[in-house]
Coordinates of C-alpha atoms and ligand atoms in Angstrom, one line a residue:
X1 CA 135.7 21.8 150.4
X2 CA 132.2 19.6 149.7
X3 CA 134.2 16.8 152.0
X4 CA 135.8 19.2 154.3
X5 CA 135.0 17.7 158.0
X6 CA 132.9 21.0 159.9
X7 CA 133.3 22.0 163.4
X8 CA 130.6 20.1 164.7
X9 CA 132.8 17.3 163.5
X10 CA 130.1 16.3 160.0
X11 CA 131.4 16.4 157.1
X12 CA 129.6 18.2 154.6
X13 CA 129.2 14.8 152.7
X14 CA 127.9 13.1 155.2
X15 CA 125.4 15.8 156.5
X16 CA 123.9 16.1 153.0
X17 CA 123.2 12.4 152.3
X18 CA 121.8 12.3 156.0
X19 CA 120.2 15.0 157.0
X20 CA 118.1 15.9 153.4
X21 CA 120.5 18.4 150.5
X22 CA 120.9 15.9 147.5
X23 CA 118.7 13.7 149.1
X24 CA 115.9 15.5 148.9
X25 CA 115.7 15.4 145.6
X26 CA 112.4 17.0 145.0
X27 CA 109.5 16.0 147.3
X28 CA 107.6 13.5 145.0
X29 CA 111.1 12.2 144.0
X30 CA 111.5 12.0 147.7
X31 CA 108.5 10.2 148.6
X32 CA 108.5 6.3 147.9
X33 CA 107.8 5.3 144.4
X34 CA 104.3 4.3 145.3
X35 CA 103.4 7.8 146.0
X36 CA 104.8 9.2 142.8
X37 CA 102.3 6.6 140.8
X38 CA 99.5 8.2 143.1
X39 CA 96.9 9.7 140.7
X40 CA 96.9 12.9 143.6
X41 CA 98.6 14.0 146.9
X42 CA 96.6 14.6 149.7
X43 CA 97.4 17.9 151.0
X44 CA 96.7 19.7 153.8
X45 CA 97.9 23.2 155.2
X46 CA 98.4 24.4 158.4
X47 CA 98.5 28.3 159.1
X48 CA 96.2 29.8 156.6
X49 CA 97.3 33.7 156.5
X50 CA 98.6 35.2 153.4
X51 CA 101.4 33.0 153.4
X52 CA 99.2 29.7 153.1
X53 CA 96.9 30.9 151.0
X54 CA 98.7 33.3 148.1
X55 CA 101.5 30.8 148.0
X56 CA 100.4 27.8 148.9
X57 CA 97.0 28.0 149.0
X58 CA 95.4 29.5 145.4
X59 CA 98.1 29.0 143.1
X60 CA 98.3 24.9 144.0
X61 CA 94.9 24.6 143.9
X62 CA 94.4 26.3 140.7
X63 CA 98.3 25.4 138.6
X64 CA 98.1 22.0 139.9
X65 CA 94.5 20.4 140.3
X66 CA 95.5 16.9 138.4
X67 CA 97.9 16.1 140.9
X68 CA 97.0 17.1 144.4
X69 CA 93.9 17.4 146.1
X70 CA 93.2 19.4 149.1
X71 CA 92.0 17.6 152.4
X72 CA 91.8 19.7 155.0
X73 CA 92.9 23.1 155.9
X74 CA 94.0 24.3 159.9
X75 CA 94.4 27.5 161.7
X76 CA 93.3 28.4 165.4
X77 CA 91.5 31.4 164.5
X78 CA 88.1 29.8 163.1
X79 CA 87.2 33.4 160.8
X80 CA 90.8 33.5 159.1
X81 CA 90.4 29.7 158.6
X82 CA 86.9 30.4 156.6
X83 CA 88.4 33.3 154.7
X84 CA 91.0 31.4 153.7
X85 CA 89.0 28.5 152.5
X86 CA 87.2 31.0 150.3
X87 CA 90.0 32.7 149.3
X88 CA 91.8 29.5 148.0
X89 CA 88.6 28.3 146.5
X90 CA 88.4 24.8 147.8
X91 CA 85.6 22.8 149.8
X92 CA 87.6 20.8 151.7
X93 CA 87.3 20.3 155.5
X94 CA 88.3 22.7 158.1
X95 CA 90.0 22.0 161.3
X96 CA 90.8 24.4 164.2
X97 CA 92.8 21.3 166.1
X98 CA 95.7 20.2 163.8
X99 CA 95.4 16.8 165.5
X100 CA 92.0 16.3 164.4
X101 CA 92.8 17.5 160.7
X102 CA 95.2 14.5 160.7
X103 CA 93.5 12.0 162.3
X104 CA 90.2 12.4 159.9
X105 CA 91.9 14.1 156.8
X106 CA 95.1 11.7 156.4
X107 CA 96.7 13.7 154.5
X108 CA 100.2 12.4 152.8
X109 CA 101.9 15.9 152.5
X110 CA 101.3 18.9 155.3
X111 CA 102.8 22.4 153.9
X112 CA 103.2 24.6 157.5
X113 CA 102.9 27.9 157.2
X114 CA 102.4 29.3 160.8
X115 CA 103.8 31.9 162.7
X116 CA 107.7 30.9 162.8
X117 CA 107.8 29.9 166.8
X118 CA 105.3 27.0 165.8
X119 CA 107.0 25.3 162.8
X120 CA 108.8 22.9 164.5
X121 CA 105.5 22.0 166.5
X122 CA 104.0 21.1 163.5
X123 CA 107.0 19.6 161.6
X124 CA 107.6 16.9 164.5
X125 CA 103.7 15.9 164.5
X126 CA 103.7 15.6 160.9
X127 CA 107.4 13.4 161.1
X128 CA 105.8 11.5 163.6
X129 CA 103.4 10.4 161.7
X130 CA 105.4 9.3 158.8
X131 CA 104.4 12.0 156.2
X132 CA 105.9 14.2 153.7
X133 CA 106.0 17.5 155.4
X134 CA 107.2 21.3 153.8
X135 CA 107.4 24.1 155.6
X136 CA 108.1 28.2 155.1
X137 CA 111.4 29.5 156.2
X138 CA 112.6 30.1 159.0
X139 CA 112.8 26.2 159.9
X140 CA 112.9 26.7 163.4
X141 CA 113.3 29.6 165.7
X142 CA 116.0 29.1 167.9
X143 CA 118.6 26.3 168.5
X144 CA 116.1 23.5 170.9
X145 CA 113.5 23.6 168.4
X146 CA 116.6 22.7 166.1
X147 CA 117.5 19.9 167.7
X148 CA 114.2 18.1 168.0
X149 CA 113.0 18.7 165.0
X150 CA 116.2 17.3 163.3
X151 CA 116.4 14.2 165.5
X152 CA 112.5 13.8 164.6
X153 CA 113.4 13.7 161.0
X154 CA 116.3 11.1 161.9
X155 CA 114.0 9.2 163.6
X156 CA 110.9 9.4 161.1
X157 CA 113.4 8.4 158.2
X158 CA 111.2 10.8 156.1
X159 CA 112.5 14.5 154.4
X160 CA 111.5 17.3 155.6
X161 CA 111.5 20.3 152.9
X162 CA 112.3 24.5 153.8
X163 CA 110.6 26.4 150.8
X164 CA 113.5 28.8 149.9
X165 CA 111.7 30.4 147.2
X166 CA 115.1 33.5 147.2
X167 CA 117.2 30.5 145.3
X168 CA 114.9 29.9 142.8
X169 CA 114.7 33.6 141.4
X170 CA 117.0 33.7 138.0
X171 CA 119.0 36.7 139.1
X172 CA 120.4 34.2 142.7
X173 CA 120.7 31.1 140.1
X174 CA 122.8 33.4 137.9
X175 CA 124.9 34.3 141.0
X176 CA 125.4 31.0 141.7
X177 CA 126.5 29.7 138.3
X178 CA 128.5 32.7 138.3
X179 CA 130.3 31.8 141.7
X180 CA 130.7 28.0 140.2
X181 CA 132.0 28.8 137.3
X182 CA 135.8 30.1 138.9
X183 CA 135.2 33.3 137.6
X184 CA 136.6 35.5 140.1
X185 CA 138.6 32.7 141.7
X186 CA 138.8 31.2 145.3
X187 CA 135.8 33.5 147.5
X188 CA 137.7 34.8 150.5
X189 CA 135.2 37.5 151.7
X190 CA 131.6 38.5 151.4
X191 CA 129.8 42.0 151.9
X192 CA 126.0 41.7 152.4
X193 CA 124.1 44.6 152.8
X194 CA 119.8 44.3 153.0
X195 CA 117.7 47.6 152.9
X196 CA 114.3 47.4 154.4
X197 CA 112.4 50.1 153.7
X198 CA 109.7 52.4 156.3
X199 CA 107.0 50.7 154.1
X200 CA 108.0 47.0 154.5
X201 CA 110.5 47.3 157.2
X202 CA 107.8 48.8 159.4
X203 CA 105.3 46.1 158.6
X204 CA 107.7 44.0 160.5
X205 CA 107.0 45.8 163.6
X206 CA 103.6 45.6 163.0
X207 CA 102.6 42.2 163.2
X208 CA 103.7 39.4 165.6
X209 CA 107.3 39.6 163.6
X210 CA 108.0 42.3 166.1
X211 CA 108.3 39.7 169.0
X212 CA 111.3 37.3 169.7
X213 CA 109.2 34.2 171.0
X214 CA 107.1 34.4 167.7
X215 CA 109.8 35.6 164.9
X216 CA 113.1 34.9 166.4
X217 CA 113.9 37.9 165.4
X218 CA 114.6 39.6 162.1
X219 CA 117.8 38.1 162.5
X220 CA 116.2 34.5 162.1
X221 CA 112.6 35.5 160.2
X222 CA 114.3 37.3 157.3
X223 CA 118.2 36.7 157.7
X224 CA 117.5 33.0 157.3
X225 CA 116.6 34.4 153.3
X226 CA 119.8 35.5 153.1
X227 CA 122.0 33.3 154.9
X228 CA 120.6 30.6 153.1
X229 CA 121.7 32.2 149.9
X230 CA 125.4 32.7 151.6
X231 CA 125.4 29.5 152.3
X232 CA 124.0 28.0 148.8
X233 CA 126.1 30.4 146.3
X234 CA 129.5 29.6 148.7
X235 CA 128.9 25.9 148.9
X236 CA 129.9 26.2 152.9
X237 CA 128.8 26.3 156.3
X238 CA 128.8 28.8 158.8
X239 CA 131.4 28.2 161.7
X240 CA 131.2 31.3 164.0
X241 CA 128.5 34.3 163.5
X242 CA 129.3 37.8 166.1
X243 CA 127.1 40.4 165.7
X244 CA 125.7 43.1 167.1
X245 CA 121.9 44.2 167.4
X246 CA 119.6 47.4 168.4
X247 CA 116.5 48.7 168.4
X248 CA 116.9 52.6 167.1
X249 CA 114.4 53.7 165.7
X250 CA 110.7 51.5 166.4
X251 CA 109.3 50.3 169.4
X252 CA 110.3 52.3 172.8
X253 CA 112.2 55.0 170.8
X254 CA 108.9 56.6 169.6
X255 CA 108.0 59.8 170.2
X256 CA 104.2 58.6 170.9
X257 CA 102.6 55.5 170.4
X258 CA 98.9 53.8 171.1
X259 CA 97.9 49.8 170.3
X260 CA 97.2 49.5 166.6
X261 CA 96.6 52.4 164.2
X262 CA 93.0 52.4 163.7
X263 CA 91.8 53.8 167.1
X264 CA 95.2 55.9 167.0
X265 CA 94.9 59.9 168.3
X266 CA 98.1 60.0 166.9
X267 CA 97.5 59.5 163.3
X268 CA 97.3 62.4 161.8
X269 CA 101.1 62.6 162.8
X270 CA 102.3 59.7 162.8
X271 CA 104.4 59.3 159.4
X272 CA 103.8 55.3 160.0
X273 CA 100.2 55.3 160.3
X274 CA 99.0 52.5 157.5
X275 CA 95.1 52.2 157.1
X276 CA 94.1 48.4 157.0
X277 CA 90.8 49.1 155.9
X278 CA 92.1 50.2 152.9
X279 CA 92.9 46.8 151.5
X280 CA 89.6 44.4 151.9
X281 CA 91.8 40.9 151.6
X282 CA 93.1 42.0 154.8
X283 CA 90.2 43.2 156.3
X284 CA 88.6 39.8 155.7
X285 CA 91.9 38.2 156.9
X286 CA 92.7 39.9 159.7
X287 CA 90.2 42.6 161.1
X288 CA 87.4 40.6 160.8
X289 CA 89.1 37.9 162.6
X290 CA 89.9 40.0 165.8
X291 CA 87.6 39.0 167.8
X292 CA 88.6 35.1 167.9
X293 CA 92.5 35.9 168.4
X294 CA 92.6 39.3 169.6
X295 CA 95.5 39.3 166.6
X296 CA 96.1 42.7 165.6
X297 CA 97.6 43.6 162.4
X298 CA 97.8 47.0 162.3
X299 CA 99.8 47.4 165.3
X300 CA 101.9 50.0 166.5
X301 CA 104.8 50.0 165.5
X302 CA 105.5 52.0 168.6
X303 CA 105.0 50.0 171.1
X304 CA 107.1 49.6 173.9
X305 CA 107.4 46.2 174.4
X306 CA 108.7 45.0 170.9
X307 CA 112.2 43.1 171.8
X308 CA 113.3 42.6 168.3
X309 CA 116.3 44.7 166.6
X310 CA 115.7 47.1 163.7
X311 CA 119.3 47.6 163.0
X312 CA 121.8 44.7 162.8
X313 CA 125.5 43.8 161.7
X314 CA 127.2 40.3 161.9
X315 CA 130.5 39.2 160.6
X316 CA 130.3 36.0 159.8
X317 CA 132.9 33.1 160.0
X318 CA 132.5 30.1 156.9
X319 CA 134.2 26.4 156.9
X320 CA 135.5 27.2 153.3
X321 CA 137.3 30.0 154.5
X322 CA 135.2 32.9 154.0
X323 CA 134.3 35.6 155.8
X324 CA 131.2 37.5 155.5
X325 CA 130.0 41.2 156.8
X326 CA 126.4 41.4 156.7
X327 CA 123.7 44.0 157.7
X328 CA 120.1 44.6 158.2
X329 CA 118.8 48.2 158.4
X330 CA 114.8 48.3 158.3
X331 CA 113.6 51.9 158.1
X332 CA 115.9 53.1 154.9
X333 CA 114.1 55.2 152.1
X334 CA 114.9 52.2 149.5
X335 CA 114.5 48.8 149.4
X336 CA 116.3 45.6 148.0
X337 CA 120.2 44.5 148.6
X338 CA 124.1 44.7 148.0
X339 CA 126.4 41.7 147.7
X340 CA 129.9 42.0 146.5
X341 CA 131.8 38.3 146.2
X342 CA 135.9 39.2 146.7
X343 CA 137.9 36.5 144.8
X344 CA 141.4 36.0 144.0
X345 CA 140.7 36.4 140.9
X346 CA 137.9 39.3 140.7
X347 CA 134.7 40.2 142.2
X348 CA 131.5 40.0 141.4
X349 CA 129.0 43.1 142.3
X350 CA 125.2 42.9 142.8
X351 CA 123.3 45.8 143.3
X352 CA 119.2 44.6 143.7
X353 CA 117.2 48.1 143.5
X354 CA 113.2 46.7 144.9
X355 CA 112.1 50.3 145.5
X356 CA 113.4 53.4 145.3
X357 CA 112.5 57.1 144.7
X358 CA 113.9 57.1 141.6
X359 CA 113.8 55.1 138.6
X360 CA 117.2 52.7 138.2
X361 CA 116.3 51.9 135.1
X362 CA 117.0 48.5 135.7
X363 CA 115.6 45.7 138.4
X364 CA 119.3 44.5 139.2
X365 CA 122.6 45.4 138.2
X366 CA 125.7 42.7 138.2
X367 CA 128.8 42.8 137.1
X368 CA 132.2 40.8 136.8
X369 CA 135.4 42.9 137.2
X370 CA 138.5 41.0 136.9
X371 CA 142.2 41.3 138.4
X372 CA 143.9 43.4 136.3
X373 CA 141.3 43.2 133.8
X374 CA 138.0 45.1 133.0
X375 CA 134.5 45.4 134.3
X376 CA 132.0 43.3 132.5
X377 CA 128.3 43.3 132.7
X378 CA 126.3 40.6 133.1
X379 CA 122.6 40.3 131.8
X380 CA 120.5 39.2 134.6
X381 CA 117.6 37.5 133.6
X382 CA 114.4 39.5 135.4
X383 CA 110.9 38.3 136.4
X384 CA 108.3 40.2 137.8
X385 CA 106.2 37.9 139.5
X386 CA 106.4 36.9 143.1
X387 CA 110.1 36.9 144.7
X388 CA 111.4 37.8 141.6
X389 CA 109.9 35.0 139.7
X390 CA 111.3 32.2 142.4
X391 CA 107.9 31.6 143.8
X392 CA 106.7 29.5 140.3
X393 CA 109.9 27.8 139.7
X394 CA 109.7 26.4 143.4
X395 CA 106.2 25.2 143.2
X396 CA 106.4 23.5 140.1
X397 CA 109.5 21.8 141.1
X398 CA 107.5 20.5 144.2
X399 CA 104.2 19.9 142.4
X400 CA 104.8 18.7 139.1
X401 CA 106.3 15.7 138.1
X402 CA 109.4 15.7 135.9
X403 CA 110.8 18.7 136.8
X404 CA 114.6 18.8 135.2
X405 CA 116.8 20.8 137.3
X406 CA 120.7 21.1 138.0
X407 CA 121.7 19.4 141.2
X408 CA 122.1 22.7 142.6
X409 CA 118.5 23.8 142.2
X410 CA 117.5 20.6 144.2
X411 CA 115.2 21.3 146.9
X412 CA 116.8 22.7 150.1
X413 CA 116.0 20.1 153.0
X414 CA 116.2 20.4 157.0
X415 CA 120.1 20.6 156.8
X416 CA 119.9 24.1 154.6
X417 CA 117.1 25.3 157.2
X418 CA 119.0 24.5 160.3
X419 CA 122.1 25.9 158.8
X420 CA 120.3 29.3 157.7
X421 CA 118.6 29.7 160.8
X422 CA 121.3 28.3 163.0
X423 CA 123.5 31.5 161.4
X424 CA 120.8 33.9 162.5
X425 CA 120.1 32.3 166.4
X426 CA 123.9 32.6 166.7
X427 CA 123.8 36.3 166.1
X428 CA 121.1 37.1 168.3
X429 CA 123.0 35.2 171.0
X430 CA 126.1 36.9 170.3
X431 CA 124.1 40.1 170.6
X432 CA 122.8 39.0 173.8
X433 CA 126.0 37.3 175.2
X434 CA 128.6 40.3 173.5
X435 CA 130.9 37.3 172.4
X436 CA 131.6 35.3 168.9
X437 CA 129.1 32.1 169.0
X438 CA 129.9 29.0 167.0
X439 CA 127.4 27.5 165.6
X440 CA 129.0 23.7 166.7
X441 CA 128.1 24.9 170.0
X442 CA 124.8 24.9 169.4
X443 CA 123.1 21.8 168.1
X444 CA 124.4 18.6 167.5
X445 CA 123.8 17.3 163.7
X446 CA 122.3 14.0 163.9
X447 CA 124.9 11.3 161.9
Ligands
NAD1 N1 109.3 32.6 151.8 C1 108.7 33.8 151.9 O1 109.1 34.7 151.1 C2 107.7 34.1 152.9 C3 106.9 35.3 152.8 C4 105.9 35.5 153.8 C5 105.8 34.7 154.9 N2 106.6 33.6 155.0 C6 106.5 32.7 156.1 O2 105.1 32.1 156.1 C7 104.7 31.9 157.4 C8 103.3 32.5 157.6 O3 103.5 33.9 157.4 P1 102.2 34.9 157.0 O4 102.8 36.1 156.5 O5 101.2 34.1 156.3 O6 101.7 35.2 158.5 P2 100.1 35.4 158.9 O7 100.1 36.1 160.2 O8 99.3 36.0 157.8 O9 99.6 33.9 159.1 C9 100.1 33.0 160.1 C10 98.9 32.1 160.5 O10 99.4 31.2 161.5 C11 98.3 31.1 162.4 N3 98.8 30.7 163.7 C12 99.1 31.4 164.8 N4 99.4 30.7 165.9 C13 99.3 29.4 165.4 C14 99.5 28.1 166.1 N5 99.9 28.0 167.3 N6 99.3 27.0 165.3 C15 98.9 27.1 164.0 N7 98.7 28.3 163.4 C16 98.9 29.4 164.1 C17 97.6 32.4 162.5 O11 96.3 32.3 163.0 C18 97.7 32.9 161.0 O12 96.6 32.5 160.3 C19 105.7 32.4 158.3 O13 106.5 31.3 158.8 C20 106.6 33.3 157.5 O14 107.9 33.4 157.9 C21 107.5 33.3 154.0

């Protein structure tokens, strides 16, 4: 299967050692050797919200001070830029024009963490320069932005990396060494099931997630997570996503609705009202930072003109094979996930409990159940910290040197970000169009 040839006529080979998997090795391994005898990394970020500074902004700065050094920092809302600074707890530069960041900072390594519809932006300026450049999932938002940024990377000869912290938590590791191992046999069909909950579900439709031109849609901002796992623990690529999409219970379907909820009349009734001023961080973030953007983050999540789905289903089509059903629902009273793997041989059943009212005793439940045979359960390793302990495990492997890891915890590169988000455009065209998409139809893989 790793040398089958895909519909877009690559084979999977070939795509790796091209377009970044094995290749990418991890980003200092990536870099020439003359960077890894660098004393420091010259690192800049740009898009400093919580993103930028809880993951890549504070933790860096303080876990790995002896081998990068931050140079500038870049955000067009001048207040959210200074909070950040202080927040991270750096004194490097500021810059509210990227261009200028990299024309006085030079740094060797960019980390983007914008809003999703302005990665690829940023990832082609950074190419074009010839740095190293990282950037938060979703790669790209839909399948233009795709295309340029991968012929960029082509062209640029360097490696782009797509932080997929959701590979690097134990519990997905254990899946895939599960799925490896034969266990259960040939895969021949996936169920998927994600809960998002009217806590963090909502907050989607809150914040500039809620619109396509900035998010892509859930079915590219958070289904890339998933679909990169899919396509990780099956080894294959996705051939042909339909799917179908609505929006049933936010936006227009309210039974009220105003512009945010502070100034709300509503919110003594409204069983989403959420009090930003509750949590200082943000208020320094975001509130305070209103006035340069007009960037509200408590919005309604009401309003009428969200155009992204709350509620989404896609059968998806694999080159090994596979097929997988998979669903989003994002107003559910718990949160976290179902997977079931169907082999010839046995399945293996995940059940991820995030929150819940009630206690489940456990943080995830897995277990193998062979043909013919019994159910056994399988210890999953647990971790409480961010992602479900992913987060660490993906920045030490970019920022420390001499990280030992299998070849299958290698860094994902631009060909696992296309893939993932590729999977999601596809469904949100197939939503649009009412017709199967294949994903060979949609960008053309640099050879
Ligand atoms: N891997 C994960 O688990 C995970 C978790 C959260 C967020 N993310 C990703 O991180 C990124 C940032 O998300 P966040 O939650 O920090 O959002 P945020 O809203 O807190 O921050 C986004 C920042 O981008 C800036 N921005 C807006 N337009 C810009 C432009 N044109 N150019 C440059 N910057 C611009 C905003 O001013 C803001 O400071 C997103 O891509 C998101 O998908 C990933």
């Amino acid at each position: 299967m790793s040398n089958q040839q895909n519909e877009s006529g690559v084979t999977r080979r070939e795509f790796v050692s091209t377009a970044s998997g094995a290749a990418v090795g991890t980003i200092l391994a990536a870099s020439a050797p003359s960077l890894r005898a660098q004393a420091k990394r010259r690192y800049a970020i740009v898009g400093t919200g919580v993103r930028g500074i809880g993951m890549w902004g504070s933790p860096i700065a303080r876990r790995y001070a002896d081998s990068v050094e931050f140079v500038g920092l870049s955000d067009p809302n001048p207040i959210r830029l200074e909070a950040a600074k202080k927040s991270i707890g750096v004194s490097c530069p500021t810059f509210t024009n990227f261009d200028e960041m990299m024309d006085k900072a030079k740094p060797d390594l960019l980390m983007v963490t914008t809003v999703d519809g302005y990665h690829s932006e940023y990832l082609v300026k950074a190419l074009n320069r010839g740095i190293d450049v990282m950037t938060e999932k979703p790669m790209v938002i839909d399948e233009k932005q795709c295309q340029t940024v991968l012929d960029a990377e082509k062209r640029a000869g360097k490696k782009i990396v797509v932080t997929f912290n959701y590979r690097y938590a134990p519990k997905h590791q254990k899946i895939k060494e599960l799925l490896m191992s034969g266990e259960i046999g040939k895969i021949t069909s996936v169920d998927f099931s994600w809960y998002l909950d009217t806590s963090h579900g909502a907050d989607y439709f809150r914040r500039w997630h809620a619109y396509r031109e900035k998010s892509g849609s859930l079915w590219v901002h958070k289904a890339t997570h998933h679909f990169d796992l899919v396509n990780w623990w099956l080894d294959a690529d996705p051939v042909q996503v339909t799917a179908l999409g609505s929006l049933a219970n936010y936006g227009k379907n309210g039974p009220f609705r105003h512009t945010n909820c502070r100034p709300c009349p509503h919110k003594t009734k409204c069983e989403f009202y959420w009090d930003i001023t509750r949590q200082p961080r943000l208020v320094d973030l975001y509130v305070n930072a209103e006035k340069a953007d007009g960037y509200l983050r408590d919005g309604c999540v009401f309003r009428s003109d969200i155009d992204i789905f709350d509620t989404m289903n896609a059968v998806v089509k694999y080159s090994n094979g596979a097929n997988m059903s998979y669903s989003v629902n994002t107003f559910m009273p718990v949160e976290g996930y179902r997977v079931a793997f169907n082999g010839t041989r046995g399945r293996l059943e995940v059940r991820d409990y995030e929150r819940q009212p009630w206690d489940p005793g456990e943080e995830s439940e897995m277990y193998v159940i062979r043909n013919f045979g019994k159910r056994e359960k399988i210890t999953v390793p647990t971790r409480t910290e961010g992602h479900g302990g992913g987060d660490a495990v993906l920045q030490d492997l970019i920022f420390k040197k001499n990280v030992d890891v299998p070849p299958y915890m290698q860094l994902p590169g631009s060909r696992a970000g296309a893939m993932s988000c590729l999977t999601g455009i596809a469904a949100r065209k197939s939503c649009d169009d009412g017709k199967p998409i294949r994903i060979a139809d949609l960008v053309k893989i640099p050879t």
